[in-house]
């Protein structure tokens, strides 16, 4: 993990947002999302302000709108659920284009789509500007429980190893006449999954014992904590977005 592994969402583009320490970006994203969620759904103008904040950060990070919108399609299942709410909701109803729609359902659909979309876009911006290693380092600096950061570290470090192992096992099965397209081969597939689990477990035990023999004490290396830690200026710069978002949310609560 020392080489700064990147993930599929990371965009290696030099920008001010990329250069920020990971802990300030994580904290800013979480506080921004909390402010969005706390905003009353009737305050339509507030969500426009949040969208403007996201657009400004995307511009500073040099992340294009097309890239964001394409990857935001991950929320489509929730959007489809939201579309059904105006038809299934109870209470007062209104007519639109010959359709009888629930007023409460319309507000609920808007609430899900607006807040979900803003949350997804904020998460995508964090992922686009922060490597996998930096995400874990940032969580560690924010005093995230060690067990979580350690599990995430080992998972990311050995995920490619397990994927390669699964690929080799599949090739071995196919070369022996197995065809995973047929249901009657399900037993062989289940046996392969079980074998992969046992191999992963045994490999993890060997790696853990090897780390203990080299002085592992259950915590990340101290060098991860100190190198590149956020400065006061970086905290102040990153706080701009959540502070504005909290101000918008507070105003929306007062006016609604």
mmCIF file of C-alpha atoms in Angstrom:
data_model
loop_
_atom_site.group_PDB
_atom_site.id
_atom_site.type_symbol
_atom_site.label_atom_id
_atom_site.label_comp_id
_atom_site.label_asym_id
_atom_site.label_seq_id
_atom_site.Cartn_x
_atom_site.Cartn_y
_atom_site.Cartn_z
ATOM 1 C CA UNK A 1 0.000 0.000 0.000
ATOM 2 C CA UNK A 2 3.003 2.273 0.199
ATOM 3 C CA UNK A 3 2.949 3.114 -3.510
ATOM 4 C CA UNK A 4 -0.380 4.949 -3.398
ATOM 5 C CA UNK A 5 -2.656 2.519 -5.217
ATOM 6 C CA UNK A 6 -5.350 4.142 -7.354
ATOM 7 C CA UNK A 7 -8.875 2.874 -7.933
ATOM 8 C CA UNK A 8 -11.101 2.964 -10.987
ATOM 9 C CA UNK A 9 -12.753 6.244 -9.972
ATOM 10 C CA UNK A 10 -9.535 8.128 -9.280
ATOM 11 C CA UNK A 11 -8.577 10.775 -11.830
ATOM 12 C CA UNK A 12 -4.888 11.584 -11.839
ATOM 13 C CA UNK A 13 -5.255 15.262 -12.644
ATOM 14 C CA UNK A 14 -3.264 17.944 -10.818
ATOM 15 C CA UNK A 15 -5.606 20.328 -9.045
ATOM 16 C CA UNK A 16 -6.036 22.196 -5.789
ATOM 17 C CA UNK A 17 -8.499 19.614 -4.537
ATOM 18 C CA UNK A 18 -6.134 16.727 -5.333
ATOM 19 C CA UNK A 19 -3.377 18.389 -3.306
ATOM 20 C CA UNK A 20 -5.490 18.683 -0.148
ATOM 21 C CA UNK A 21 -4.784 16.198 2.645
ATOM 22 C CA UNK A 22 -7.257 13.287 2.550
ATOM 23 C CA UNK A 23 -8.604 13.830 6.060
ATOM 24 C CA UNK A 24 -9.862 17.328 5.253
ATOM 25 C CA UNK A 25 -11.621 16.095 2.113
ATOM 26 C CA UNK A 26 -13.302 13.240 3.983
ATOM 27 C CA UNK A 27 -14.450 15.534 6.792
ATOM 28 C CA UNK A 28 -15.741 18.127 4.322
ATOM 29 C CA UNK A 29 -17.681 15.508 2.341
ATOM 30 C CA UNK A 30 -19.297 14.029 5.464
ATOM 31 C CA UNK A 31 -20.320 17.434 6.865
ATOM 32 C CA UNK A 32 -21.646 18.538 3.478
ATOM 33 C CA UNK A 33 -23.759 15.371 3.228
ATOM 34 C CA UNK A 34 -25.105 15.834 6.759
ATOM 35 C CA UNK A 35 -26.125 19.404 5.912
ATOM 36 C CA UNK A 36 -27.895 18.223 2.753
ATOM 37 C CA UNK A 37 -29.772 15.487 4.610
ATOM 38 C CA UNK A 38 -30.821 17.905 7.373
ATOM 39 C CA UNK A 39 -32.345 20.359 4.885
ATOM 40 C CA UNK A 40 -36.161 20.375 4.740
ATOM 41 C CA UNK A 41 -37.402 18.929 1.484
ATOM 42 C CA UNK A 42 -39.649 21.948 0.882
ATOM 43 C CA UNK A 43 -36.636 24.293 0.643
ATOM 44 C CA UNK A 44 -36.100 23.836 -3.088
ATOM 45 C CA UNK A 45 -33.757 26.820 -3.362
ATOM 46 C CA UNK A 46 -31.347 25.269 -0.853
ATOM 47 C CA UNK A 47 -30.679 22.280 -3.093
ATOM 48 C CA UNK A 48 -29.817 24.666 -5.905
ATOM 49 C CA UNK A 49 -27.196 26.199 -3.608
ATOM 50 C CA UNK A 50 -25.779 22.747 -2.825
ATOM 51 C CA UNK A 51 -25.619 21.927 -6.530
ATOM 52 C CA UNK A 52 -23.689 25.147 -7.110
ATOM 53 C CA UNK A 53 -21.194 24.157 -4.405
ATOM 54 C CA UNK A 54 -20.707 20.748 -6.037
ATOM 55 C CA UNK A 55 -20.184 22.409 -9.424
ATOM 56 C CA UNK A 56 -17.546 24.779 -7.991
ATOM 57 C CA UNK A 57 -15.630 21.909 -6.348
ATOM 58 C CA UNK A 58 -15.839 19.848 -9.558
ATOM 59 C CA UNK A 59 -14.424 22.772 -11.533
ATOM 60 C CA UNK A 60 -11.565 23.220 -9.045
ATOM 61 C CA UNK A 61 -10.878 19.465 -9.175
ATOM 62 C CA UNK A 62 -11.004 19.466 -12.984
ATOM 63 C CA UNK A 63 -13.690 16.778 -13.024
ATOM 64 C CA UNK A 64 -16.044 17.160 -15.968
ATOM 65 C CA UNK A 65 -19.851 17.039 -15.646
ATOM 66 C CA UNK A 66 -20.079 14.168 -18.143
ATOM 67 C CA UNK A 67 -17.782 12.019 -16.016
ATOM 68 C CA UNK A 68 -19.834 12.757 -12.899
ATOM 69 C CA UNK A 69 -23.227 12.182 -14.510
ATOM 70 C CA UNK A 70 -22.213 8.876 -16.094
ATOM 71 C CA UNK A 71 -21.017 7.469 -12.785
ATOM 72 C CA UNK A 72 -23.952 8.910 -10.862
ATOM 73 C CA UNK A 73 -26.202 6.440 -12.700
ATOM 74 C CA UNK A 74 -25.427 4.052 -9.844
ATOM 75 C CA UNK A 75 -28.390 5.633 -8.051
ATOM 76 C CA UNK A 76 -30.886 4.691 -10.784
ATOM 77 C CA UNK A 77 -32.583 1.943 -8.679
ATOM 78 C CA UNK A 78 -33.390 4.553 -6.020
ATOM 79 C CA UNK A 79 -34.630 6.968 -8.682
ATOM 80 C CA UNK A 80 -36.990 4.306 -10.029
ATOM 81 C CA UNK A 81 -38.309 3.762 -6.516
ATOM 82 C CA UNK A 82 -38.795 7.503 -6.100
ATOM 83 C CA UNK A 83 -40.745 7.715 -9.380
ATOM 84 C CA UNK A 84 -43.298 5.270 -7.967
ATOM 85 C CA UNK A 85 -43.932 7.315 -4.804
ATOM 86 C CA UNK A 86 -46.265 9.940 -6.369
ATOM 87 C CA UNK A 87 -48.533 7.132 -7.608
ATOM 88 C CA UNK A 88 -48.451 5.046 -4.416
ATOM 89 C CA UNK A 89 -48.479 7.814 -1.808
ATOM 90 C CA UNK A 90 -51.531 8.611 0.315
ATOM 91 C CA UNK A 91 -53.054 11.910 1.425
ATOM 92 C CA UNK A 92 -53.882 14.960 -0.675
ATOM 93 C CA UNK A 93 -53.604 14.517 -4.415
ATOM 94 C CA UNK A 94 -53.056 16.797 -7.391
ATOM 95 C CA UNK A 95 -53.671 16.452 -11.104
ATOM 96 C CA UNK A 96 -50.839 16.631 -13.619
ATOM 97 C CA UNK A 97 -51.097 15.663 -17.312
ATOM 98 C CA UNK A 98 -54.249 13.706 -16.531
ATOM 99 C CA UNK A 99 -52.548 11.758 -13.722
ATOM 100 C CA UNK A 100 -53.609 11.781 -10.080
ATOM 101 C CA UNK A 101 -50.466 12.203 -7.995
ATOM 102 C CA UNK A 102 -49.945 12.253 -4.255
ATOM 103 C CA UNK A 103 -48.604 15.559 -2.973
ATOM 104 C CA UNK A 104 -46.735 13.859 -0.158
ATOM 105 C CA UNK A 105 -45.398 11.303 -2.633
ATOM 106 C CA UNK A 106 -44.118 14.083 -4.898
ATOM 107 C CA UNK A 107 -42.283 15.658 -1.989
ATOM 108 C CA UNK A 108 -40.894 12.273 -0.978
ATOM 109 C CA UNK A 109 -39.676 11.550 -4.508
ATOM 110 C CA UNK A 110 -38.015 14.950 -4.728
ATOM 111 C CA UNK A 111 -36.404 14.401 -1.318
ATOM 112 C CA UNK A 112 -34.878 11.068 -2.358
ATOM 113 C CA UNK A 113 -33.670 12.205 -5.770
ATOM 114 C CA UNK A 114 -32.243 15.566 -4.673
ATOM 115 C CA UNK A 115 -30.459 14.409 -1.531
ATOM 116 C CA UNK A 116 -29.348 11.103 -3.031
ATOM 117 C CA UNK A 117 -27.918 12.764 -6.132
ATOM 118 C CA UNK A 118 -26.012 15.374 -4.145
ATOM 119 C CA UNK A 119 -24.618 12.703 -1.821
ATOM 120 C CA UNK A 120 -23.504 10.541 -4.747
ATOM 121 C CA UNK A 121 -21.866 13.494 -6.508
ATOM 122 C CA UNK A 122 -20.000 14.488 -3.341
ATOM 123 C CA UNK A 123 -18.761 10.914 -2.893
ATOM 124 C CA UNK A 124 -17.672 10.737 -6.525
ATOM 125 C CA UNK A 125 -15.681 13.953 -6.162
ATOM 126 C CA UNK A 126 -13.945 12.530 -3.101
ATOM 127 C CA UNK A 127 -13.133 9.309 -4.950
ATOM 128 C CA UNK A 128 -11.969 11.176 -8.060
ATOM 129 C CA UNK A 129 -9.465 13.267 -6.113
ATOM 130 C CA UNK A 130 -8.173 10.776 -3.524
ATOM 131 C CA UNK A 131 -6.254 7.516 -4.001
ATOM 132 C CA UNK A 132 -7.200 4.362 -2.137
ATOM 133 C CA UNK A 133 -4.180 4.600 0.132
ATOM 134 C CA UNK A 134 -4.928 8.233 0.954
ATOM 135 C CA UNK A 135 -8.538 7.413 1.806
ATOM 136 C CA UNK A 136 -7.374 4.896 4.399
ATOM 137 C CA UNK A 137 -4.692 7.257 5.705
ATOM 138 C CA UNK A 138 -7.280 10.011 6.024
ATOM 139 C CA UNK A 139 -9.641 7.764 7.975
ATOM 140 C CA UNK A 140 -6.779 6.743 10.240
ATOM 141 C CA UNK A 141 -5.854 10.375 10.927
ATOM 142 C CA UNK A 142 -9.495 11.102 11.753
ATOM 143 C CA UNK A 143 -9.259 8.440 14.473
ATOM 144 C CA UNK A 144 -11.450 5.933 12.670
ATOM 145 C CA UNK A 145 -11.436 2.627 14.621
ATOM 146 C CA UNK A 146 -8.239 0.740 13.852
ATOM 147 C CA UNK A 147 -10.037 -2.512 13.126
ATOM 148 C CA UNK A 148 -11.917 -0.849 10.255
ATOM 149 C CA UNK A 149 -8.860 0.763 8.678
ATOM 150 C CA UNK A 150 -6.850 -2.447 9.009
ATOM 151 C CA UNK A 151 -9.556 -4.572 7.387
ATOM 152 C CA UNK A 152 -9.884 -2.041 4.565
ATOM 153 C CA UNK A 153 -6.113 -1.952 4.096
ATOM 154 C CA UNK A 154 -5.757 -5.714 3.799
ATOM 155 C CA UNK A 155 -8.847 -6.023 1.634
ATOM 156 C CA UNK A 156 -7.548 -3.485 -0.874
ATOM 157 C CA UNK A 157 -4.024 -4.909 -0.742
ATOM 158 C CA UNK A 158 -5.075 -8.492 -1.461
ATOM 159 C CA UNK A 159 -8.231 -7.976 -3.517
ATOM 160 C CA UNK A 160 -6.287 -8.298 -6.777
ATOM 161 C CA UNK A 161 -4.635 -11.467 -5.447
ATOM 162 C CA UNK A 162 -8.007 -13.059 -4.688
ATOM 163 C CA UNK A 163 -9.464 -11.979 -8.034
ATOM 164 C CA UNK A 164 -6.507 -13.574 -9.793
ATOM 165 C CA UNK A 165 -6.956 -16.750 -7.759
ATOM 166 C CA UNK A 166 -10.655 -16.883 -8.648
ATOM 167 C CA UNK A 167 -9.817 -16.366 -12.329
ATOM 168 C CA UNK A 168 -7.312 -19.244 -12.291
ATOM 169 C CA UNK A 169 -9.823 -21.520 -10.573
ATOM 170 C CA UNK A 170 -12.448 -20.679 -13.192
ATOM 171 C CA UNK A 171 -10.011 -21.431 -16.029
ATOM 172 C CA UNK A 172 -9.183 -24.756 -14.389
ATOM 173 C CA UNK A 173 -12.892 -25.638 -14.129
ATOM 174 C CA UNK A 174 -13.631 -24.690 -17.734
ATOM 175 C CA UNK A 175 -10.626 -26.673 -19.001
ATOM 176 C CA UNK A 176 -12.132 -29.745 -17.311
ATOM 177 C CA UNK A 177 -15.446 -29.398 -19.124
ATOM 178 C CA UNK A 178 -17.367 -27.170 -16.741
ATOM 179 C CA UNK A 179 -19.774 -24.708 -18.324
ATOM 180 C CA UNK A 180 -20.950 -22.040 -15.806
ATOM 181 C CA UNK A 181 -23.849 -21.068 -18.077
ATOM 182 C CA UNK A 182 -25.875 -24.133 -17.068
ATOM 183 C CA UNK A 183 -27.744 -24.418 -13.774
ATOM 184 C CA UNK A 184 -26.602 -27.982 -13.141
ATOM 185 C CA UNK A 185 -23.047 -26.676 -12.797
ATOM 186 C CA UNK A 186 -24.105 -24.643 -9.763
ATOM 187 C CA UNK A 187 -22.744 -27.274 -7.376
ATOM 188 C CA UNK A 188 -19.276 -26.976 -8.881
ATOM 189 C CA UNK A 189 -19.464 -23.191 -8.665
ATOM 190 C CA UNK A 190 -20.451 -23.358 -4.987
ATOM 191 C CA UNK A 191 -17.565 -25.739 -4.307
ATOM 192 C CA UNK A 192 -15.209 -23.309 -6.011
ATOM 193 C CA UNK A 193 -16.444 -20.426 -3.851
ATOM 194 C CA UNK A 194 -15.874 -22.542 -0.741
ATOM 195 C CA UNK A 195 -12.369 -23.477 -1.856
ATOM 196 C CA UNK A 196 -11.582 -19.823 -2.577
ATOM 197 C CA UNK A 197 -12.747 -18.853 0.906
ATOM 198 C CA UNK A 198 -10.512 -21.479 2.514
ATOM 199 C CA UNK A 199 -7.525 -20.383 0.444
ATOM 200 C CA UNK A 200 -8.132 -16.744 1.334
ATOM 201 C CA UNK A 201 -8.454 -17.615 5.033
ATOM 202 C CA UNK A 202 -5.248 -19.659 5.024
ATOM 203 C CA UNK A 203 -3.391 -16.946 3.124
ATOM 204 C CA UNK A 204 -4.587 -14.348 5.619
ATOM 205 C CA UNK A 205 -3.334 -16.457 8.525
ATOM 206 C CA UNK A 206 0.097 -16.818 6.918
ATOM 207 C CA UNK A 207 0.319 -13.100 6.180
ATOM 208 C CA UNK A 208 -0.751 -12.199 9.722
ATOM 209 C CA UNK A 209 1.828 -14.531 11.308
ATOM 210 C CA UNK A 210 4.512 -13.126 9.009
ATOM 211 C CA UNK A 211 3.588 -9.584 10.061
ATOM 212 C CA UNK A 212 3.704 -10.510 13.751
ATOM 213 C CA UNK A 213 7.182 -11.942 13.281
ATOM 214 C CA UNK A 214 8.234 -8.582 11.830
ATOM 215 C CA UNK A 215 6.979 -6.537 14.774
ATOM 216 C CA UNK A 216 3.381 -5.790 13.797
ATOM 217 C CA UNK A 217 1.487 -4.414 16.815
ATOM 218 C CA UNK A 218 -1.992 -3.945 15.355
ATOM 219 C CA UNK A 219 -1.577 -0.337 14.228
ATOM 220 C CA UNK A 220 -0.587 1.277 10.953
ATOM 221 C CA UNK A 221 3.015 2.480 10.540
ATOM 222 C CA UNK A 222 3.663 5.747 12.360
ATOM 223 C CA UNK A 223 5.031 7.294 9.175
ATOM 224 C CA UNK A 224 1.509 7.206 7.709
ATOM 225 C CA UNK A 225 0.280 9.457 10.484
ATOM 226 C CA UNK A 226 2.850 12.214 10.149
ATOM 227 C CA UNK A 227 3.803 12.557 6.492
ATOM 228 C CA UNK A 228 1.601 15.002 4.623
ATOM 229 C CA UNK A 229 -0.786 15.698 7.502
ATOM 230 C CA UNK A 230 -3.218 18.548 6.916
ATOM 231 C CA UNK A 231 -2.114 22.070 7.706
ATOM 232 C CA UNK A 232 -4.291 24.775 9.224
ATOM 233 C CA UNK A 233 -4.573 26.385 5.801
ATOM 234 C CA UNK A 234 -5.859 23.177 4.243
ATOM 235 C CA UNK A 235 -8.444 22.741 6.989
ATOM 236 C CA UNK A 236 -9.585 26.334 6.451
ATOM 237 C CA UNK A 237 -9.819 25.893 2.672
ATOM 238 C CA UNK A 238 -11.716 22.606 2.923
ATOM 239 C CA UNK A 239 -14.057 24.022 5.578
ATOM 240 C CA UNK A 240 -15.429 26.542 3.102
ATOM 241 C CA UNK A 241 -17.802 24.056 1.478
ATOM 242 C CA UNK A 242 -19.313 22.517 4.658
ATOM 243 C CA UNK A 243 -19.578 25.928 6.355
ATOM 244 C CA UNK A 244 -21.539 27.339 3.427
ATOM 245 C CA UNK A 245 -23.646 24.175 3.295
ATOM 246 C CA UNK A 246 -24.438 24.374 7.021
ATOM 247 C CA UNK A 247 -25.374 28.033 6.620
ATOM 248 C CA UNK A 248 -27.749 27.126 3.775
ATOM 249 C CA UNK A 249 -29.274 24.309 5.818
ATOM 250 C CA UNK A 250 -29.746 26.520 8.872
ATOM 251 C CA UNK A 251 -31.394 29.231 6.779
ATOM 252 C CA UNK A 252 -33.675 26.665 5.157
ATOM 253 C CA UNK A 253 -34.750 25.313 8.536
ATOM 254 C CA UNK A 254 -35.530 28.804 9.823
ATOM 255 C CA UNK A 255 -37.472 29.872 6.722
ATOM 256 C CA UNK A 256 -39.443 26.643 6.273
#
